[in-house]
Each structure stands twice: as C-alpha cells, then as structure tokens.
Amino acid sequence: GFFPSCAVEVEVKDASNATCLYAKWMMKFLIKYETNSSDYKNTTLDLLSDVTHNGSVCGNDTQAALLAVQFGEGHSWSANFTKNNETYQGDFITFTYNTNDTAVFPDAKRKGPVTVVLKDTMGPVQLNDVFVCHSTEFLEAENVTQIFWNVTVQPFVQNGTISKKESRCRADTPTSAPTVLPTAANVTTASTTLSPAPTTAPKPVENPDTGNYFLKNGNETCLLATVGLQLNISQDKPHLININPKTTQVDGACGNTTATLKLNDGNSTLIAF
C-alpha cells in the first residue's frame, strides 16, 4: 500500500494467507550523478506513487526474508533479514535507481540502472518483537544517501499475528535531557515572594569547536570551509547539537559550476552545503 509523504506499508502473506512479514516506513534518497558536461548534480528521489512489492519473500529457518518494493520509472529497493533460534536481524540493503528517468536525472551521462548494496545496520531483535524506529537514519554509499524514518518492521511473523511488543532503536531512547537555550519565552523574572534561586548557576552552553573542512580535486584543494557548527532543532523540545570536527567525516564533490560539501558526525546528523 502507499500513503502520502513517502510512507510505504507492505504486508506479505504465506500460502495459508497468514501474515509472515510486515513493514511500514518512510524513506527518500539523495543521489549525486554525473552529467554530460562532466559536472555533478544532486537530485532527490521520493516515493510518490505506484509503489509495488513484487518479489517479497516470507523466509524461514534456511531462507532469508525479503522486503522488496518497486516505484517510479524503474527504481527499486529491498532489504533481507536472517534469523536464528532466538533473534532476527537486517542483512543487506539493495537500492537500484534508473538514470533513464529524465525527470529525476536530467542530462545524466550514464544511462540505465545503477545498483548500490550496503550492510543493514539493524542489529539483532528478539523473535516475535516488532522493530520500531521513529528517529531518522542516514546510510551512505557510492554517491547515494538513503534516509529512513518512522520504521516499523517484523519479518518471520509468528502465527500470522504482528507482535504488540516493540524493540526500539537506540536513537529513539534519549541518553540525557536536551539543553535549552534561554529565550524570552522560557525566562521568568524572579519575584521576592518566590523561593530563592539555586546557588549553583546553570552550566552555559558551550560554543562549537571550529573545524577546517576541505575537498580536493587531485592534489589541489577545491573547497574549504572554516566554521563552527551548532544545530538548534525544535521538535518536542529545543535540542542543541554541536558538530565535532574531530569525529566528523567530510565528503562531497567539486564541479565546474557547483560544489557540494557533506558533513556526517556519525550520530545520524548529516549536513550538506
């Protein structure tokens, strides 16, 4: 089935018409491709209509379960899952995009399907638990960034009934309370009739470290950014993220008329300029 805003829902049934694999998730793709002028362009591939799940497989003790979808002009995505006696886990993710789709890849130099295979990062989950991850996850390989969020999946469904017991991803479990910057909306002036202020002053928000991020064409630097980066994300609560230059990976490309700088801090934070 297909839902607005890139949501996909797949329910696979076995020969007895019992549910054996269920998944509902949202995803999109950021792809860098070469044009006929040897420049590079960035494009976004969304799941907008005509999503099918041909080729999905239930799986068993000796065969991997396969979740497969097809969409758009010749694009497809699949993930397979393996299990042992007590757990199941993700194995490989395969994504194929078709540069013959001129609406998504105008002026593409390479024509035809391009396949990217990478290791699934989903760790072991107890059998008969449904895996849930609302947080956004980024997977990068071969000029493709795959973005997933609001994921619910259970392969090897027991007795045809989707489990009510959830196994949540690590990113959904906060490790500490977010830091909140003082604003006019959340600062209250103390009155003499109220309790005295605490004797320990709140810890100030630290400034981000300055990093030198650069790209090279051969031996020559083609892009340089010297900057300290702090993200202020407002979801349920404001949340501050300082980008650490020491642990941030740099990627991107320099073209004749455009340049792209991508920073990945390894904690599901991806920034592209």
XYZ file of C-alpha atoms in Angstrom:
273
model
C 0.000 0.000 0.000
C 1.015 3.649 -0.430
C 0.408 6.641 1.804
C 1.192 10.356 1.315
C 4.517 11.841 2.469
C 6.612 8.903 1.247
C 5.009 6.334 3.601
C 5.013 2.703 2.435
C 3.185 -0.232 4.008
C 3.793 -3.832 2.944
C 2.153 -6.961 4.318
C 3.351 -10.256 2.862
C 1.291 -13.435 3.350
C 2.211 -17.095 3.066
C 0.415 -19.922 1.221
C -2.182 -20.187 4.005
C -2.940 -16.437 3.737
C -1.302 -15.717 7.116
C 0.871 -12.620 7.534
C 4.554 -13.580 7.525
C 6.277 -10.204 7.006
C 5.048 -6.699 7.826
C 6.686 -3.312 7.322
C 5.672 0.320 7.318
C 8.247 3.049 6.878
C 9.192 6.319 5.198
C 12.255 6.874 3.044
C 13.842 9.094 0.407
C 17.137 9.163 -1.462
C 19.750 11.863 -2.143
C 21.819 10.977 -5.219
C 24.826 12.651 -6.830
C 25.251 11.859 -10.538
C 27.475 12.957 -13.410
C 26.064 14.989 -16.287
C 27.084 15.047 -19.956
C 29.214 18.133 -19.236
C 31.225 16.095 -16.660
C 29.732 18.193 -13.875
C 27.938 16.641 -10.900
C 24.382 17.332 -9.838
C 22.445 16.386 -6.715
C 18.912 15.079 -7.022
C 16.230 13.769 -4.676
C 14.260 10.599 -5.347
C 10.984 10.240 -3.437
C 8.344 7.520 -3.342
C 5.336 9.365 -4.726
C 3.117 6.830 -6.499
C 2.782 3.354 -7.998
C 4.648 1.514 -5.246
C 4.525 -2.297 -5.614
C 6.120 -5.084 -3.568
C 6.660 -7.839 -6.105
C 9.260 -10.411 -5.121
C 8.879 -10.074 -1.352
C 9.512 -13.403 0.396
C 8.358 -14.730 3.798
C 11.575 -16.540 4.664
C 12.117 -19.465 7.024
C 14.854 -21.160 9.056
C 17.057 -21.645 5.994
C 15.937 -18.819 3.659
C 16.201 -15.088 4.298
C 13.038 -12.997 4.341
C 12.989 -10.332 1.622
C 11.174 -6.997 1.677
C 11.157 -5.561 -1.856
C 9.436 -2.520 -3.372
C 9.398 -1.000 -6.856
C 8.456 2.579 -7.686
C 8.672 5.297 -10.314
C 10.462 4.780 -13.623
C 12.420 1.607 -12.927
C 13.596 2.239 -9.338
C 13.603 -0.480 -6.665
C 14.673 -1.053 -3.066
C 14.930 -4.209 -0.982
C 16.150 -5.439 2.418
C 16.638 -9.013 3.505
C 16.503 -10.412 7.041
C 18.001 -13.548 8.551
C 17.153 -15.343 11.793
C 18.474 -17.885 14.233
C 16.658 -19.674 17.036
C 16.015 -16.541 19.102
C 16.585 -13.387 17.032
C 16.318 -11.857 13.598
C 18.339 -9.004 12.094
C 18.849 -7.000 8.933
C 21.353 -8.354 6.430
C 21.776 -6.318 3.229
C 20.001 -3.375 1.625
C 19.941 -3.170 -2.186
C 18.887 0.027 -3.955
C 18.622 0.390 -7.747
C 17.927 3.732 -9.410
C 17.391 4.216 -13.125
C 19.071 7.261 -14.707
C 16.810 6.843 -17.760
C 14.225 8.618 -15.586
C 14.894 12.066 -17.072
C 12.524 13.803 -14.656
C 14.816 12.837 -11.767
C 18.153 12.631 -13.634
C 18.141 15.308 -16.342
C 21.195 15.235 -18.626
C 22.671 12.134 -16.936
C 25.869 10.917 -18.603
C 25.372 7.301 -17.556
C 22.111 5.766 -18.727
C 20.340 2.801 -17.208
C 20.016 1.142 -13.802
C 22.656 1.686 -11.097
C 22.714 -0.663 -8.080
C 24.086 0.114 -4.625
C 24.431 -2.625 -1.979
C 25.283 -1.969 1.667
C 25.111 -3.681 5.038
C 21.928 -3.158 7.036
C 22.662 -1.517 10.411
C 19.704 -3.091 12.234
C 21.092 -5.317 14.977
C 19.576 -8.488 16.458
C 15.921 -8.287 17.571
C 14.104 -10.906 19.595
C 11.802 -13.117 17.531
C 8.166 -12.081 17.913
C 9.225 -8.475 18.662
C 8.361 -5.771 16.170
C 11.259 -3.406 15.445
C 10.312 0.298 15.686
C 12.488 3.346 14.974
C 10.943 6.801 14.655
C 14.321 8.568 14.502
C 15.915 9.456 11.170
C 18.739 7.241 9.942
C 21.181 8.032 7.130
C 23.037 5.344 5.167
C 25.681 6.494 2.670
C 27.391 4.530 -0.103
C 28.547 5.272 -3.656
C 27.146 8.813 -4.061
C 23.795 7.785 -2.539
C 22.379 8.808 0.838
C 19.390 6.709 1.909
C 17.185 8.343 4.539
C 14.727 6.352 6.677
C 12.338 7.339 9.456
C 9.160 6.099 11.182
C 10.204 2.497 10.575
C 8.096 -0.449 11.790
C 9.127 -3.910 10.596
C 8.674 -7.523 11.637
C 9.895 -10.403 9.478
C 9.178 -14.005 10.440
C 5.805 -13.071 11.984
C 4.666 -15.793 14.385
C 1.209 -17.368 13.873
C 0.191 -14.658 11.389
C -0.169 -12.008 14.119
C 2.001 -8.879 14.255
C 3.523 -8.533 17.722
C 2.473 -5.840 20.173
C 5.864 -5.988 21.890
C 8.240 -3.357 20.482
C 12.010 -3.374 20.256
C 13.062 0.274 19.833
C 16.196 1.501 18.097
C 18.925 3.136 20.172
C 18.305 6.564 18.619
C 14.725 6.576 19.969
C 15.994 6.261 23.541
C 17.304 9.611 24.831
C 20.507 9.362 26.868
C 20.183 12.742 28.549
C 17.881 15.745 28.703
C 18.433 18.276 25.889
C 19.985 21.631 26.642
C 17.570 24.557 26.254
C 18.830 27.976 25.279
C 17.308 30.832 27.321
C 14.728 32.794 25.331
C 12.156 35.443 26.076
C 9.530 32.719 26.127
C 11.130 30.496 28.754
C 12.875 33.001 31.079
C 10.862 34.168 34.093
C 11.859 37.162 36.209
C 12.141 36.120 39.875
C 9.895 37.778 42.430
C 10.927 38.441 46.038
C 7.967 36.335 47.176
C 9.203 33.225 45.350
C 11.751 30.699 46.561
C 15.367 31.861 46.245
C 17.284 30.986 43.120
C 19.536 27.936 43.304
C 23.051 28.665 44.488
C 24.607 26.767 41.562
C 24.433 28.659 38.279
C 23.309 26.638 35.240
C 26.082 25.380 33.012
C 26.413 27.684 29.994
C 26.002 26.305 26.504
C 29.417 25.618 25.030
C 30.371 27.091 21.694
C 31.120 24.538 18.959
C 34.740 23.861 18.044
C 35.926 25.376 14.764
C 36.731 22.843 12.080
C 38.601 23.053 8.792
C 36.589 21.068 6.227
C 38.012 20.729 2.717
C 37.692 18.798 -0.530
C 40.384 18.070 -3.087
C 40.474 17.607 -6.839
C 43.617 15.560 -7.244
C 46.291 17.378 -5.242
C 44.505 20.728 -5.230
C 42.021 21.931 -2.624
C 38.823 22.922 -4.426
C 36.586 23.730 -1.442
C 37.467 24.988 2.025
C 35.168 25.831 4.927
C 36.477 27.007 8.296
C 33.461 27.097 10.576
C 31.999 26.118 13.935
C 28.583 24.494 13.583
C 25.774 24.255 16.120
C 22.288 22.980 15.266
C 19.239 24.133 17.213
C 16.490 21.635 16.401
C 12.961 22.346 17.593
C 10.845 19.200 17.788
C 9.045 18.333 21.027
C 11.718 20.384 22.800
C 14.615 22.523 21.561
C 17.702 20.372 21.151
C 21.260 21.610 20.603
C 23.863 19.644 18.679
C 27.483 20.776 18.388
C 29.278 19.316 15.376
C 32.642 17.921 16.486
C 35.304 18.402 13.772
C 37.445 15.607 15.250
C 34.792 12.944 14.626
C 33.057 14.384 11.543
C 33.576 12.766 8.155
C 33.846 15.006 5.096
C 32.535 14.088 1.656
C 31.296 15.868 -1.443
C 32.414 16.942 -4.897
C 33.636 19.971 -6.835
C 32.205 20.619 -10.296
C 32.645 23.308 -12.897
C 29.721 25.390 -11.650
C 28.657 23.761 -8.371
C 30.301 22.248 -5.297
C 28.808 20.080 -2.555
C 30.165 19.637 0.970
C 28.654 16.879 3.155
C 29.445 16.531 6.853
C 28.486 13.392 8.783
C 29.171 13.358 12.532
C 28.478 9.625 12.874
C 25.448 10.244 15.121
C 22.729 10.365 12.432
C 23.447 14.042 11.737
C 24.111 14.829 8.074
C 24.623 18.389 6.844
C 25.001 19.167 3.147
C 26.061 22.528 1.698
